[in-house]
Amino acid sequence: MKTAFIAGRLYTPVEEIQNPLLVVEDGRISEISSRSAREVPANTAVVDFGDAVLAPGFVDIHIHGGAGIDLMRAQPSELPRLGTFLAAHGVTGYFATTVAAPLDATCTTLGRLADAIEAAADSSSTNNGDPAQARPLGIHLEGPFLSHKRRGVHPPENLVLPTVEVFERLWQAARGHVRMLTIAPELPGAMEVIGEAARRKVCVSIGHSDAEMPVAQDAVKAGANHATHTFNAMRPLDHRNPGIIGEVLSNDRLSADIIVDGIHVSPAVVKLFLRAKGRELAVLITDGISATGMPDGRYQLGPIEVDVKDGTCTSGGSLAGSVLTMDRAVRNVTKFSEWSLRDAVRAASLNPARAAGLAAHHGMLAKGDAATFTVLSPVGEVLKTVVRGRGF
Ligand SMILES: [Zn+2]
């Protein structure tokens, strides 16, 4: 069974194709071309999206939950509901992100998340009419190796000084599915853990940190390659004492992510960030919590109680994650800066996939890869999402 998707534009996202033709066969992309170069093949069902945009599915490397589901507590049976919610917002893959919790509880969570990741990897790619679901691709450990001073809402009693022993314990509990680690590089023992995590191909992200600039530079030498929610939970930038942010914004060996909800970072500073990191190194995250897609009220973020009012999530007066969705983050980028929809899509797809060291087919549209993509209106509203040939 062949299906041809036609639309106004396609972003690979490195290239842009006008009047594209994307052919899906047995859950894979068998062809990407322009209709001016190629007729729709015979015996092919055609799905016409008019002036819409075909784009790679978004990859959210920092998300704690959504649709009422908290990833620290979720049972594997609940994850399909979260996956369906995320796919409706253009996300096709994500890193389940922890918060600092007691180590035993964290290890139990990691085992459950490993089950979900392995089950999602095994699921079939046949289109059985089920809605598309974003898949958990790995685990992001946000904590416990965070700065007390820049902990945000992570409970102080759950913060731990970095040691390879604790990292190993978490790694074993997650059965090797840890793909990303947020760590404050100034903590004693941090450089050794950064080196060890990098050797295991983990994306080591500096954040929740009060580091001075030279410490951040040492972290990069030790293997750090990314930065977590730039500006938030970081020593602020001072023009005579630039600190960690000075390094994050000026070092092209570091990609960096940011929460573009208009609340965590002001639009003008988002624009500065995008100019500093550029179109290849800027990464959008949501930092979304269980309240995403739900009414205002009180929600749980691991061990933390969070109050959600008018789109702002707080706990004890500090920001506690967001209710941002990735499609809104993409639209916000086009509103806050001069970046095009294609640039914004890249920051939500290819850039996070590369930052996190995911295989080449994530965050890109290419012939031969699984049919995983999202369909956006010309202003970035999600019309349809397909994951490994499922969802149309
Ligand atoms: Zn955080």
CSV table of N, CA and C in Angstrom, one decimal, residues 236-242:
chain,number,residue,atom,x,y,z
A,236,PRO,N,23.3,34.5,36.6
A,236,PRO,CA,23.0,35.4,35.5
A,236,PRO,C,24.2,36.0,34.8
A,237,LEU,N,24.0,36.4,33.6
A,237,LEU,CA,25.1,37.0,32.8
A,237,LEU,C,25.4,38.4,33.3
A,238,ASP,N,26.7,38.6,33.6
A,238,ASP,CA,27.1,40.0,33.9
A,238,ASP,C,28.2,40.3,32.9
A,239,HIS,N,28.2,41.5,32.4
A,239,HIS,CA,29.1,41.9,31.4
A,239,HIS,C,30.6,41.9,31.8
A,240,ARG,N,30.8,42.0,33.1
A,240,ARG,CA,32.2,41.9,33.6
A,240,ARG,C,32.5,40.5,34.2
A,241,ASN,N,31.5,39.7,34.4
A,241,ASN,CA,31.7,38.4,35.0
A,241,ASN,C,30.7,37.5,34.3
A,242,PRO,N,31.0,37.0,33.1
A,242,PRO,CA,30.0,36.4,32.2
A,242,PRO,C,29.5,35.1,32.8
